[in-house]
Coordinates of C-alpha atoms in Angstrom, one line a residue:
Chain A
M1 CA 42.8 -30.5 -51.0
E2 CA 41.9 -27.2 -49.1
K3 CA 43.7 -24.0 -50.0
R4 CA 47.2 -23.9 -48.4
I5 CA 47.9 -21.6 -45.4
R6 CA 50.2 -19.0 -46.6
A7 CA 52.6 -18.3 -43.9
A8 CA 55.3 -15.7 -43.4
V9 CA 58.3 -16.3 -41.2
V10 CA 59.4 -13.2 -39.4
G11 CA 63.2 -13.5 -38.3
Y12 CA 65.8 -15.9 -39.5
G13 CA 67.8 -17.3 -36.6
H14 CA 67.5 -20.9 -35.4
I15 CA 63.9 -21.0 -35.1
G16 CA 63.1 -19.0 -38.2
K17 CA 65.4 -21.5 -40.1
A18 CA 63.7 -24.4 -38.7
A19 CA 60.1 -22.9 -39.3
V20 CA 61.0 -22.6 -43.0
E21 CA 62.1 -26.3 -42.9
A22 CA 58.8 -27.2 -41.1
I23 CA 56.5 -25.3 -43.4
A24 CA 58.1 -27.2 -46.2
E25 CA 57.1 -30.4 -44.5
N26 CA 53.6 -29.6 -43.4
E27 CA 51.8 -30.0 -46.6
D28 CA 48.7 -27.8 -45.8
F29 CA 51.2 -24.9 -45.7
E30 CA 52.9 -22.7 -48.3
L31 CA 55.8 -20.2 -47.4
A32 CA 54.9 -16.8 -48.3
G33 CA 58.5 -15.6 -47.7
V34 CA 60.7 -14.5 -44.9
V35 CA 60.6 -11.1 -43.4
R36 CA 64.2 -9.8 -42.2
R37 CA 65.3 -6.5 -41.0
N38 CA 67.9 -6.4 -43.6
S39 CA 66.5 -7.9 -46.7
A40 CA 69.1 -6.4 -49.0
A41 CA 72.0 -8.3 -47.2
P42 CA 73.5 -11.7 -48.9
Q43 CA 71.0 -14.4 -47.9
P44 CA 71.9 -18.1 -46.9
R45 CA 71.8 -20.4 -49.8
E46 CA 68.8 -22.5 -48.5
L47 CA 66.6 -19.4 -49.1
S48 CA 67.3 -19.2 -52.6
G49 CA 63.9 -18.6 -54.4
V50 CA 62.3 -17.7 -51.2
P51 CA 60.8 -13.9 -51.3
I52 CA 62.9 -12.1 -48.7
V53 CA 61.4 -8.7 -47.7
S54 CA 61.7 -6.2 -45.0
A55 CA 58.1 -5.2 -45.0
V56 CA 55.5 -8.0 -44.8
E57 CA 53.2 -6.0 -47.1
D58 CA 55.6 -6.9 -49.9
L59 CA 54.5 -10.6 -49.5
G60 CA 51.1 -10.0 -50.6
P61 CA 48.1 -11.5 -48.6
I62 CA 49.2 -13.8 -46.1
D63 CA 47.1 -16.0 -43.6
V64 CA 49.5 -16.1 -40.7
A65 CA 53.0 -14.7 -39.5
I66 CA 55.3 -17.0 -37.7
L67 CA 57.2 -14.6 -35.3
C68 CA 60.7 -16.0 -34.9
A69 CA 62.3 -12.9 -33.5
P70 CA 64.0 -12.6 -30.1
T71 CA 61.5 -12.7 -27.2
R72 CA 62.2 -9.1 -26.0
S73 CA 60.8 -7.9 -29.4
I74 CA 57.8 -10.0 -29.7
P75 CA 55.1 -8.0 -27.8
A76 CA 55.5 -5.1 -29.9
M77 CA 55.9 -7.0 -33.2
A78 CA 52.9 -9.2 -32.5
E79 CA 50.9 -6.0 -32.0
E80 CA 52.0 -4.5 -35.1
Y81 CA 50.9 -7.6 -37.2
L82 CA 47.6 -7.9 -35.4
N83 CA 46.9 -4.3 -36.1
K84 CA 47.4 -5.3 -39.8
G85 CA 44.9 -7.9 -39.5
I86 CA 47.4 -10.8 -39.8
P87 CA 47.0 -13.8 -37.3
T88 CA 50.1 -14.3 -35.3
V89 CA 51.9 -17.1 -33.6
D90 CA 55.1 -16.7 -31.3
S91 CA 57.3 -18.4 -28.8
Y92 CA 57.3 -15.7 -26.1
D93 CA 59.0 -17.0 -23.1
F94 CA 59.5 -14.3 -20.5
H95 CA 57.5 -16.3 -18.0
S96 CA 56.7 -13.5 -15.5
D97 CA 55.5 -11.2 -18.3
I98 CA 53.1 -13.6 -20.0
P99 CA 50.0 -12.5 -18.3
K100 CA 50.4 -9.0 -19.1
V101 CA 51.3 -9.7 -22.7
H102 CA 48.5 -12.2 -23.0
A103 CA 45.9 -9.5 -21.8
R104 CA 47.3 -7.0 -24.1
L105 CA 47.5 -9.2 -27.1
N106 CA 44.0 -10.5 -26.4
E107 CA 42.7 -7.0 -26.6
V108 CA 44.6 -6.2 -29.8
A109 CA 43.6 -9.3 -31.5
R110 CA 40.1 -9.2 -30.6
K111 CA 39.9 -5.5 -31.9
N112 CA 41.3 -6.7 -35.2
G113 CA 39.1 -9.7 -35.6
V114 CA 42.0 -12.1 -35.8
A115 CA 43.6 -14.9 -33.4
S116 CA 47.1 -14.9 -31.9
V117 CA 48.6 -17.8 -30.3
M118 CA 51.5 -16.9 -27.9
S119 CA 54.2 -18.8 -26.0
A120 CA 53.8 -21.7 -28.4
G121 CA 57.1 -24.1 -28.4
W122 CA 57.9 -26.8 -25.9
D123 CA 58.5 -24.8 -22.7
P124 CA 56.2 -22.5 -22.7
G125 CA 54.0 -24.6 -25.1
S126 CA 53.6 -28.6 -25.2
D127 CA 55.1 -28.7 -21.6
S128 CA 52.4 -26.2 -20.4
V129 CA 49.6 -28.4 -21.8
I130 CA 51.0 -31.5 -20.1
R131 CA 51.3 -29.6 -16.8
A132 CA 47.6 -28.7 -17.0
L133 CA 46.6 -32.1 -18.0
L134 CA 48.4 -33.6 -15.1
L135 CA 46.8 -31.1 -12.7
A136 CA 43.4 -32.0 -14.1
M137 CA 44.3 -35.7 -13.5
A138 CA 45.7 -35.4 -10.1
P139 CA 44.6 -32.1 -8.5
K140 CA 46.8 -32.6 -5.4
G141 CA 50.6 -33.3 -5.6
I142 CA 53.9 -31.7 -7.1
T143 CA 54.8 -31.3 -10.8
Y144 CA 58.6 -31.1 -11.3
T145 CA 59.9 -29.8 -14.6
N146 CA 63.5 -31.0 -15.2
F147 CA 65.2 -29.5 -18.3
G148 CA 67.9 -31.0 -20.3
P149 CA 70.5 -32.2 -20.9
G150 CA 70.8 -29.4 -23.4
M151 CA 72.1 -25.9 -24.2
S152 CA 70.5 -23.0 -22.5
M153 CA 70.4 -19.9 -24.8
G154 CA 69.7 -17.4 -21.8
H155 CA 72.6 -18.8 -19.7
S156 CA 75.1 -19.0 -22.6
T157 CA 74.3 -15.4 -23.4
A158 CA 74.8 -14.3 -20.0
V159 CA 78.3 -15.6 -19.8
K160 CA 79.2 -14.5 -23.4
N161 CA 78.3 -11.0 -22.3
M162 CA 80.7 -10.9 -19.3
N163 CA 84.3 -9.3 -19.4
G164 CA 87.1 -11.7 -20.4
V165 CA 84.9 -14.0 -22.2
K166 CA 85.3 -14.6 -25.9
D167 CA 82.7 -17.3 -26.3
A168 CA 80.7 -19.5 -23.9
L169 CA 78.1 -22.3 -23.9
S170 CA 76.0 -23.4 -20.8
L171 CA 74.5 -26.8 -20.7
T172 CA 71.5 -27.4 -18.4
I173 CA 71.7 -30.8 -16.7
P174 CA 68.7 -32.2 -14.9
T175 CA 69.5 -33.5 -11.1
G176 CA 65.9 -34.3 -10.3
T177 CA 63.0 -32.6 -8.5
G178 CA 63.4 -29.4 -10.7
I179 CA 66.9 -28.8 -9.7
H180 CA 69.6 -28.2 -12.4
R181 CA 73.5 -28.2 -12.8
R182 CA 75.0 -25.8 -15.2
M183 CA 78.1 -27.0 -17.2
V184 CA 79.5 -23.9 -18.6
Y185 CA 82.2 -24.1 -21.1
V186 CA 84.2 -20.7 -21.8
V187 CA 86.6 -19.4 -24.2
L188 CA 88.8 -16.8 -22.5
E189 CA 89.8 -13.6 -24.2
D190 CA 93.5 -13.1 -24.5
G191 CA 95.1 -12.3 -21.1
A192 CA 91.8 -12.9 -19.2
D193 CA 92.3 -15.0 -15.9
G194 CA 90.2 -18.2 -15.8
A195 CA 90.0 -18.5 -12.2
D196 CA 88.5 -14.7 -12.0
V197 CA 86.1 -15.4 -14.9
T198 CA 85.1 -18.7 -13.2
A199 CA 84.3 -16.8 -9.7
R200 CA 82.3 -14.1 -11.6
I201 CA 80.1 -16.8 -13.6
K202 CA 79.4 -18.7 -10.1
A203 CA 78.4 -15.3 -8.5
D204 CA 76.2 -14.1 -11.3
A205 CA 72.4 -14.1 -11.0
Y206 CA 71.9 -16.7 -13.7
F207 CA 74.0 -19.1 -11.7
V208 CA 74.4 -18.4 -8.1
N209 CA 71.6 -20.5 -7.0
D210 CA 72.5 -23.7 -9.1
E211 CA 75.5 -26.0 -8.9
T212 CA 77.8 -24.6 -11.4
H213 CA 81.0 -26.1 -13.0
V214 CA 83.2 -24.0 -15.3
S215 CA 85.6 -25.4 -17.8
I216 CA 87.9 -23.4 -19.8
V217 CA 88.2 -24.7 -23.5
E218 CA 89.7 -23.6 -26.8
S219 CA 86.6 -23.5 -28.8
I220 CA 82.9 -23.8 -28.4
E221 CA 82.1 -24.8 -31.9
P222 CA 82.8 -28.5 -31.6
L223 CA 80.6 -28.6 -28.6
Y224 CA 77.4 -27.3 -30.3
N225 CA 74.4 -29.7 -30.3
M226 CA 70.8 -28.6 -30.8
A227 CA 69.8 -31.7 -28.6
H228 CA 67.5 -30.8 -25.6
G229 CA 65.1 -32.7 -23.4
V230 CA 62.6 -32.6 -20.6
L231 CA 61.3 -34.7 -17.9
L232 CA 58.0 -33.7 -16.4
E233 CA 57.2 -35.7 -13.3
R234 CA 53.9 -35.4 -11.2
N235 CA 53.1 -37.6 -8.2
G236 CA 49.6 -36.7 -7.1
V237 CA 46.2 -37.6 -5.8
S238 CA 43.1 -38.4 -7.8
G239 CA 40.0 -38.2 -5.8
I240 CA 41.1 -40.2 -2.8
A241 CA 43.8 -42.3 -4.4
H242 CA 47.3 -41.4 -3.7
N243 CA 50.6 -42.2 -5.5
Q244 CA 49.3 -41.3 -9.1
R245 CA 52.6 -41.5 -10.7
M246 CA 53.0 -39.7 -14.2
E247 CA 55.9 -38.6 -16.3
F248 CA 56.5 -37.1 -19.8
R249 CA 59.9 -37.4 -21.2
M250 CA 61.5 -36.3 -24.3
T251 CA 64.8 -35.9 -26.0
I252 CA 64.5 -33.6 -29.1
N253 CA 66.1 -31.5 -31.6
N254 CA 65.3 -28.1 -29.8
P255 CA 64.8 -25.5 -32.8
S256 CA 63.0 -28.1 -34.8
L257 CA 60.5 -28.9 -32.2
T258 CA 60.1 -25.4 -31.4
A259 CA 59.4 -24.7 -35.1
Q260 CA 57.2 -27.5 -35.6
I261 CA 54.9 -26.7 -32.9
L262 CA 54.8 -22.9 -34.1
V263 CA 53.7 -24.3 -37.4
A264 CA 50.8 -26.4 -35.7
C265 CA 49.8 -23.3 -33.6
A266 CA 49.8 -21.2 -36.8
R267 CA 47.3 -23.6 -38.2
A268 CA 45.3 -23.2 -34.9
A269 CA 45.4 -19.5 -35.2
T270 CA 43.9 -19.5 -38.7
R271 CA 41.1 -21.4 -37.1
M272 CA 40.5 -19.9 -33.6
E273 CA 37.8 -17.0 -32.8
P274 CA 39.3 -13.6 -32.5
G275 CA 41.6 -13.2 -29.3
C276 CA 44.9 -14.4 -27.8
Y277 CA 45.8 -17.9 -26.8
T278 CA 48.3 -19.8 -24.9
M279 CA 48.5 -23.5 -25.8
I280 CA 46.5 -24.5 -22.7
E281 CA 43.6 -22.5 -24.1
L282 CA 43.6 -24.4 -27.5
P283 CA 42.0 -27.8 -28.2
M284 CA 44.6 -30.0 -29.4
I285 CA 42.6 -31.0 -32.4
K286 CA 43.0 -27.4 -33.7
L287 CA 46.8 -28.2 -34.0
L288 CA 46.4 -31.0 -36.5
P289 CA 45.8 -30.7 -40.3
G290 CA 43.2 -32.6 -42.1
D291 CA 39.6 -33.7 -41.1
P292 CA 38.7 -33.4 -37.5
A293 CA 36.3 -36.5 -37.8
E294 CA 39.3 -38.5 -38.9
H295 CA 41.2 -37.4 -35.7
I296 CA 38.4 -38.2 -33.4
A297 CA 38.2 -41.7 -35.1
H298 CA 41.9 -42.4 -34.7
L299 CA 43.4 -40.6 -31.7
V300 CA 40.4 -40.8 -29.2
Chain B
M1 CA 33.9 -18.6 -4.0
E2 CA 31.6 -19.0 -7.1
K3 CA 28.5 -21.2 -6.6
R4 CA 29.4 -24.7 -6.5
I5 CA 28.8 -27.1 -9.4
R6 CA 25.7 -29.5 -8.6
A7 CA 26.7 -32.9 -10.0
A8 CA 24.6 -36.0 -10.2
V9 CA 26.4 -39.5 -10.3
V10 CA 24.6 -41.9 -12.4
G11 CA 25.4 -45.4 -11.6
Y12 CA 27.5 -46.8 -8.8
G13 CA 29.8 -49.3 -9.8
H14 CA 33.6 -48.9 -9.5
I15 CA 33.6 -45.7 -11.4
G16 CA 30.5 -44.1 -9.8
K17 CA 31.8 -44.8 -6.3
A18 CA 35.1 -43.1 -7.2
A19 CA 33.2 -40.2 -8.8
V20 CA 31.3 -39.7 -5.5
E21 CA 34.8 -39.6 -3.8
A22 CA 36.2 -37.2 -6.5
I23 CA 33.3 -35.0 -6.1
A24 CA 34.1 -34.7 -2.3
E25 CA 37.6 -33.6 -3.1
N26 CA 37.0 -31.0 -5.8
E27 CA 35.9 -27.9 -3.8
D28 CA 34.0 -26.4 -6.5
F29 CA 31.7 -29.2 -6.8
E30 CA 28.7 -30.5 -4.7
L31 CA 27.1 -34.0 -4.9
A32 CA 23.5 -33.5 -5.7
G33 CA 23.0 -37.2 -5.4
V34 CA 23.4 -40.7 -7.1
V35 CA 21.0 -42.0 -9.6
R36 CA 20.5 -45.9 -9.3
R37 CA 18.2 -48.1 -11.1
N38 CA 17.0 -49.8 -7.8
S39 CA 17.2 -46.7 -5.5
A40 CA 15.1 -48.6 -2.9
A41 CA 17.6 -51.3 -2.3
P42 CA 19.9 -51.3 0.7
Q43 CA 22.8 -48.8 0.0
P44 CA 26.3 -49.0 0.8
R45 CA 27.6 -47.3 3.9
E46 CA 29.4 -44.7 2.3
L47 CA 26.3 -43.2 0.8
S48 CA 24.6 -42.6 4.0
G49 CA 23.1 -38.9 3.7
V50 CA 23.4 -38.9 0.1
P51 CA 20.1 -38.6 -1.8
I52 CA 19.7 -41.8 -3.8
V53 CA 17.1 -41.6 -6.6
S54 CA 15.9 -43.5 -9.5
A55 CA 14.8 -40.4 -11.4
V56 CA 17.2 -37.4 -11.7
E57 CA 14.2 -35.1 -11.5
D58 CA 14.0 -36.0 -7.9
L59 CA 17.4 -34.3 -7.1
G60 CA 16.1 -30.9 -8.1
P61 CA 18.1 -28.9 -10.3
I62 CA 21.7 -29.9 -11.2
D63 CA 24.4 -28.4 -13.3
V64 CA 26.0 -31.6 -14.8
A65 CA 25.4 -35.4 -14.8
I66 CA 28.4 -37.7 -14.7
L67 CA 27.4 -41.0 -16.4
C68 CA 29.0 -43.9 -14.8
A69 CA 26.9 -46.6 -16.2
P70 CA 28.1 -49.5 -18.6
T71 CA 29.6 -48.3 -21.9
R72 CA 26.6 -50.1 -23.9
S73 CA 23.9 -47.8 -22.1
I74 CA 25.7 -44.5 -22.5
P75 CA 24.6 -43.3 -25.8
A76 CA 20.8 -43.6 -25.0
M77 CA 21.5 -42.4 -21.4
A78 CA 23.6 -39.3 -22.6
E79 CA 20.6 -38.4 -25.1
E80 CA 18.0 -38.7 -22.4
Y81 CA 19.9 -36.3 -20.1
L82 CA 20.8 -33.8 -22.8
N83 CA 17.0 -33.9 -23.8
K84 CA 16.3 -32.8 -20.1
G85 CA 18.7 -29.9 -20.9
I86 CA 21.5 -31.4 -18.5
P87 CA 24.9 -31.3 -19.6
T88 CA 26.8 -34.7 -19.4
V89 CA 30.0 -36.3 -19.3
D90 CA 30.8 -40.0 -19.9
S91 CA 33.8 -42.4 -20.4
Y92 CA 32.2 -44.2 -23.5
D93 CA 35.1 -46.4 -24.7
F94 CA 33.6 -48.6 -27.7
H95 CA 36.4 -47.0 -29.9
S96 CA 34.9 -48.0 -33.3
D97 CA 31.5 -46.3 -32.5
I98 CA 32.8 -42.9 -31.1
P99 CA 32.5 -41.0 -34.2
K100 CA 28.8 -42.1 -34.8
V101 CA 28.1 -41.6 -31.1
H102 CA 29.9 -38.1 -31.2
A103 CA 27.9 -36.9 -34.3
R104 CA 24.6 -38.0 -32.7
L105 CA 25.3 -36.2 -29.3
N106 CA 26.6 -33.2 -30.9
E107 CA 23.4 -32.8 -32.6
V108 CA 21.3 -33.5 -29.4
A109 CA 23.4 -31.3 -27.3
R110 CA 23.1 -28.3 -29.5
K111 CA 19.3 -28.8 -30.0
N112 CA 19.1 -28.5 -26.3
G113 CA 21.6 -25.7 -25.7
V114 CA 23.9 -27.7 -23.4
A115 CA 27.4 -29.2 -23.8
S116 CA 28.4 -33.0 -23.4
V117 CA 31.9 -34.3 -23.0
M118 CA 32.2 -38.0 -24.0
S119 CA 34.8 -40.7 -24.0
A120 CA 36.5 -38.8 -21.1
G121 CA 38.9 -40.9 -18.9
W122 CA 42.4 -41.8 -19.4
D123 CA 42.0 -44.1 -22.4
P124 CA 40.1 -42.7 -24.3
G125 CA 40.7 -39.5 -22.6
S126 CA 44.0 -38.1 -21.2
D127 CA 46.0 -40.7 -23.5
S128 CA 43.9 -39.4 -26.4
V129 CA 45.2 -35.7 -25.7
I130 CA 48.7 -36.9 -25.4
R131 CA 48.5 -38.7 -28.7
A132 CA 47.1 -35.8 -30.4
L133 CA 49.9 -33.4 -29.0
L134 CA 52.6 -35.8 -29.9
L135 CA 51.2 -35.9 -33.5
A136 CA 51.2 -32.1 -33.7
M137 CA 54.8 -32.1 -32.3
A138 CA 56.1 -34.7 -34.7
P139 CA 53.7 -35.2 -37.6
K140 CA 55.6 -38.1 -38.9
G141 CA 56.4 -41.2 -37.0
I142 CA 54.6 -44.0 -35.0
T143 CA 52.9 -43.7 -31.6
Y144 CA 52.7 -46.7 -29.6
T145 CA 50.3 -47.3 -26.9
N146 CA 51.2 -49.8 -24.3
F147 CA 48.6 -50.7 -21.6
G148 CA 49.2 -52.0 -18.4
P149 CA 50.3 -53.8 -16.1
G150 CA 46.5 -54.0 -15.1
M151 CA 43.3 -55.6 -15.0
S152 CA 41.3 -55.6 -18.2
M153 CA 37.5 -55.6 -17.4
G154 CA 36.7 -56.5 -21.1
H155 CA 38.9 -59.4 -21.0
S156 CA 37.9 -60.6 -17.6
T157 CA 34.2 -60.5 -18.3
A158 CA 34.7 -62.5 -21.6
V159 CA 36.5 -65.2 -19.4
K160 CA 33.9 -65.2 -16.8
N161 CA 31.1 -65.8 -19.2
M162 CA 32.5 -69.0 -20.4
N163 CA 31.1 -72.5 -19.6
G164 CA 33.1 -73.9 -16.8
V165 CA 34.3 -70.8 -15.4
K166 CA 33.2 -69.5 -12.0
D167 CA 35.3 -66.4 -11.7
A168 CA 38.2 -64.9 -13.7
L169 CA 40.7 -62.0 -13.7
S170 CA 42.6 -60.9 -17.0
L171 CA 45.7 -58.9 -16.5
T172 CA 47.2 -56.8 -19.5
I173 CA 51.0 -56.9 -19.7
P174 CA 52.9 -54.7 -22.0
T175 CA 55.7 -56.2 -23.9
G176 CA 56.4 -53.0 -26.1
T177 CA 55.4 -51.5 -29.6
G178 CA 51.7 -51.8 -28.6
I179 CA 51.9 -55.6 -28.2
H180 CA 50.4 -57.2 -25.0
R181 CA 50.4 -60.3 -23.1
R182 CA 47.4 -61.7 -21.4
M183 CA 47.7 -63.3 -17.9
V184 CA 44.4 -65.0 -17.1
Y185 CA 43.5 -66.4 -13.8
V186 CA 40.5 -68.7 -13.6
V187 CA 38.4 -70.2 -10.9
L188 CA 36.9 -73.4 -12.5
E189 CA 33.4 -74.6 -11.9
D190 CA 33.1 -78.0 -10.2
G191 CA 33.8 -80.7 -12.6
A192 CA 35.3 -78.3 -15.5
D193 CA 38.3 -79.4 -17.1
G194 CA 41.2 -76.9 -16.7
A195 CA 42.7 -77.8 -20.0
D196 CA 39.7 -77.6 -22.0
V197 CA 39.0 -74.2 -20.5
T198 CA 42.5 -73.1 -21.2
A199 CA 42.1 -74.0 -24.7
R200 CA 38.8 -72.3 -25.2
I201 CA 40.2 -68.9 -23.6
K202 CA 43.3 -68.9 -26.0
A203 CA 40.8 -69.6 -29.1
D204 CA 38.5 -66.8 -28.0
A205 CA 38.4 -63.6 -30.1
Y206 CA 39.6 -61.7 -27.2
F207 CA 42.9 -63.7 -26.8
V208 CA 43.6 -65.5 -30.0
N209 CA 45.8 -62.5 -31.4
D210 CA 47.8 -62.1 -28.1
E211 CA 50.4 -64.3 -26.2
T212 CA 48.0 -65.8 -23.4
H213 CA 48.9 -67.5 -20.1
V214 CA 46.2 -69.2 -18.2
S215 CA 46.6 -70.0 -14.4
I216 CA 43.8 -72.1 -12.5
V217 CA 43.6 -70.6 -9.1
E218 CA 41.3 -71.1 -6.0
S219 CA 40.1 -67.6 -5.7
I220 CA 40.3 -64.3 -7.6
E221 CA 39.6 -62.1 -4.7
P222 CA 43.4 -62.0 -3.2
L223 CA 44.4 -61.1 -6.9
Y224 CA 42.4 -57.9 -7.1
N225 CA 44.3 -54.6 -7.5
M226 CA 42.9 -51.5 -9.2
A227 CA 46.4 -50.6 -10.4
H228 CA 46.9 -49.8 -14.2
G229 CA 49.1 -47.9 -16.4
V230 CA 50.1 -47.0 -19.7
L231 CA 53.4 -46.1 -21.7
L232 CA 52.6 -43.8 -24.8
E233 CA 55.8 -43.7 -26.9
R234 CA 56.5 -41.7 -30.1
N235 CA 59.8 -41.5 -32.1
G236 CA 58.8 -39.1 -34.8
V237 CA 59.9 -36.2 -37.2
S238 CA 59.7 -32.5 -36.4
G239 CA 60.3 -30.5 -39.5
I240 CA 63.4 -32.2 -40.9
A241 CA 64.6 -33.5 -37.5
H242 CA 64.3 -37.1 -37.0
N243 CA 64.7 -39.1 -33.7
Q244 CA 62.4 -37.0 -31.7
R245 CA 61.7 -39.2 -28.9
M246 CA 58.7 -38.6 -26.7
E247 CA 57.2 -40.9 -24.0
F248 CA 54.3 -40.5 -21.4
R249 CA 54.2 -42.9 -18.7
M250 CA 52.0 -43.5 -15.6
T251 CA 51.1 -46.0 -13.0
I252 CA 47.8 -45.2 -11.4
N253 CA 44.5 -46.4 -9.4
N254 CA 42.4 -46.9 -12.6
P255 CA 38.7 -46.2 -11.3
S256 CA 40.1 -42.9 -9.3
L257 CA 42.0 -41.6 -12.3
T258 CA 38.8 -42.1 -14.4
A259 CA 36.5 -40.5 -12.1
Q260 CA 38.8 -37.5 -11.5
I261 CA 39.0 -36.8 -15.2
L262 CA 35.2 -37.3 -15.3
V263 CA 34.9 -34.5 -12.6
A264 CA 37.2 -32.1 -14.4
C265 CA 35.4 -32.5 -17.8
A266 CA 32.1 -32.2 -15.9
R267 CA 33.5 -28.8 -15.1
A268 CA 34.4 -28.2 -18.7
A269 CA 30.8 -29.4 -19.8
T270 CA 29.4 -26.5 -17.8
R271 CA 31.8 -23.9 -19.5
M272 CA 31.6 -25.0 -23.1
E273 CA 29.4 -23.9 -25.8
P274 CA 26.5 -26.2 -26.8
G275 CA 27.7 -29.3 -28.6
C276 CA 29.6 -32.6 -28.0
Y277 CA 33.3 -32.8 -27.2
T278 CA 35.9 -35.5 -27.0
M279 CA 38.8 -34.5 -24.8
I280 CA 41.0 -33.6 -27.8
E281 CA 38.3 -30.8 -28.6
L282 CA 38.6 -29.2 -25.2
P283 CA 41.0 -26.5 -24.2
M284 CA 43.2 -28.0 -21.1
I285 CA 42.4 -24.8 -19.1
K286 CA 38.7 -25.7 -19.2
L287 CA 39.4 -28.8 -17.0
L288 CA 40.9 -26.6 -14.2
P289 CA 39.1 -25.0 -11.2
G290 CA 39.6 -21.5 -10.4
D291 CA 40.8 -18.3 -12.1
P292 CA 42.1 -18.8 -15.8
A293 CA 44.5 -15.9 -15.4
E294 CA 46.1 -17.8 -12.5
H295 CA 46.7 -20.8 -14.6
I296 CA 48.1 -18.7 -17.4
A297 CA 50.4 -17.3 -14.9
H298 CA 51.5 -20.5 -13.2
L299 CA 51.3 -23.4 -15.8
V300 CA 52.3 -21.7 -19.1

C-alpha cells in the first residue's frame, strides 16, 4: 500500500465531525489531527486520542487540509493554508462569490506550487458535475435543481437571529421546476407574539419569494434530521433530437455526504497540478483511491 | 468568436449521421467533411454540399476526427489518425478490451503530440462518469446499471446472423438490479421453423443467461425506434452514513445522444494535453463550449 495521505481537519462542526468519520473509513487516509480555535477547551469523547491543536504546524507535516469552517471564513483560511504550502479542500458555497474566490485561490495556489479544490460537496459539488455533464449531453434545454426535503442551515439561521425567536428550523420542500416551499418551525421567546413573528419571517428576504408556512412548536430538537436530497432534471436537445430526458435524484445524510466528497477531493488535491479547481474542473478518476487502470477497467 | 473546430466524421451509419447533425447544432464546430470507404457511391440527400472523401487528407487541415466506424475497426483506425497528427474521439465499446486499447492509444497519442478521447458515448461514457462520481460519493455499496427499454444492436445482429432468420430486433428491458429481459422479434426466412429458431436464440451465448421471449413477426421495420434509456442506482455508505440512495435515469434518442457526446469529447480532444482519455479522465468543463469562467459562475 502507498503511503497514506495525512489530512488535517480544520473546524469541528457537523462537517468537521463527519470528515473525521470519513477519514477513518477511507483507508488511503490518516487523520493528522483536528485544528480548532479553542484547542484547550474540553473535547468531545469521539476525539479522544486525536491531536487537537490551534496551529496546524503543531501537527507536523501534513499532505492536505480539509477546511470545515463556516463559509465566510473560507477564502482567507484557504489562502493562509496555501501560503504555508499545504493543499486545501473546502465546501465554499456563497455562489455569487465563487468566481472571484476561484481566481484568487488559483493565483495563490500556483504561487505556492500546490493544488486547492474549492466548493466541494454536493451542491456546489457533485450536483455541479452532473449539471455540467447534462449540459454537454443536451446543450439546449433547461436544468432544474430541486432541493430537499431537508433542513436549510442558512434559512434556519436567518430565523434564529430574529427578535422573539428562541430556536428555529427551516425545511426546504421541492415543489418542482426549481421552486421550493419553506416549512419553518419556531420556538418563541417568552412573551413573543406568534402572529407577529410569522409575519416577519414571511417578509424576510430569505422567504419572501417562496411559499412559506410557519409552525410554532415547543422544541426543535425532536425535529432534527440530517436527511437531505436533490432532484436534478433536464429535458434537452442532443443534436436534433428533442425530448432527451435526464434526471439525477438522491436522498442522503447531508454532512456525511459533504464530508465524504471533501475527502475524495482532498485526494484529488494531492494529485492535481498547482492551481485551484472546482469539481467540474477535476477528472472523476482523481477522486478515487487505488489504481487508475483498475477504474478504467471496471467503471468505463 | 474563436476559430471554429474543423471536424471530420469518419463513417456514416446511425452514429455518423447523428454526428453530422450534432456538428451543425454546435456552433463552435464546422464539418470539414465525411470520410467513407466508398466515397464514389451515390450519397444520401442530407449530405448534399458536404465534401465526401475516402482519404481524410482530401479534406485539408482538420482539428479532430470523430470516428463513427464499427467498434471492431476503431483501434486500428484511431492509431492511423493519431499517427497523422489528428486528435480523435471514438465510442469504442468492447468493455473487456478497453484497458488494452487505452494503453496503446495513450502511447500513440503521446508520440504524436495529440489527444484522443476513447469510449465516449453514454455507456461507456456519461454512465461511466456517473458511476465514478457515485463511487467517490459513497465508496461502499453496489451500483446497478439497468439498460433500456431500447434496441440492442449487438443482440439484434446476433439473431440476424442465425440460419432461418431474415431480419431481427432485440429489445433490452430492465427488470432491476442490473438484470435484463430480452424481447426478440424475428422475421423468418421462407420454410424456417419458428420453434426451432426460438430454441436456438434462447440457447445462444447472447441470450442464454437472460429471460428471453421470442415473437415471430411479419416485418421489423414498423418496430424500429431509436429510443433507449438507463437507470443507474447506488445505495451506498458515505463515511459512516448508510442508506445513501442515488439514482441517475434517462430516456433518450440513442444515436443522437452518442453523437452529441462524441462532439463534446471532440471539443475536449482539441484542449487536452497529448494522451488518450476515457471520460472519467476528463474534467467536465472541457466538454463545454465557451468561456470556462462562465461555466464556473453558472454551473458550480
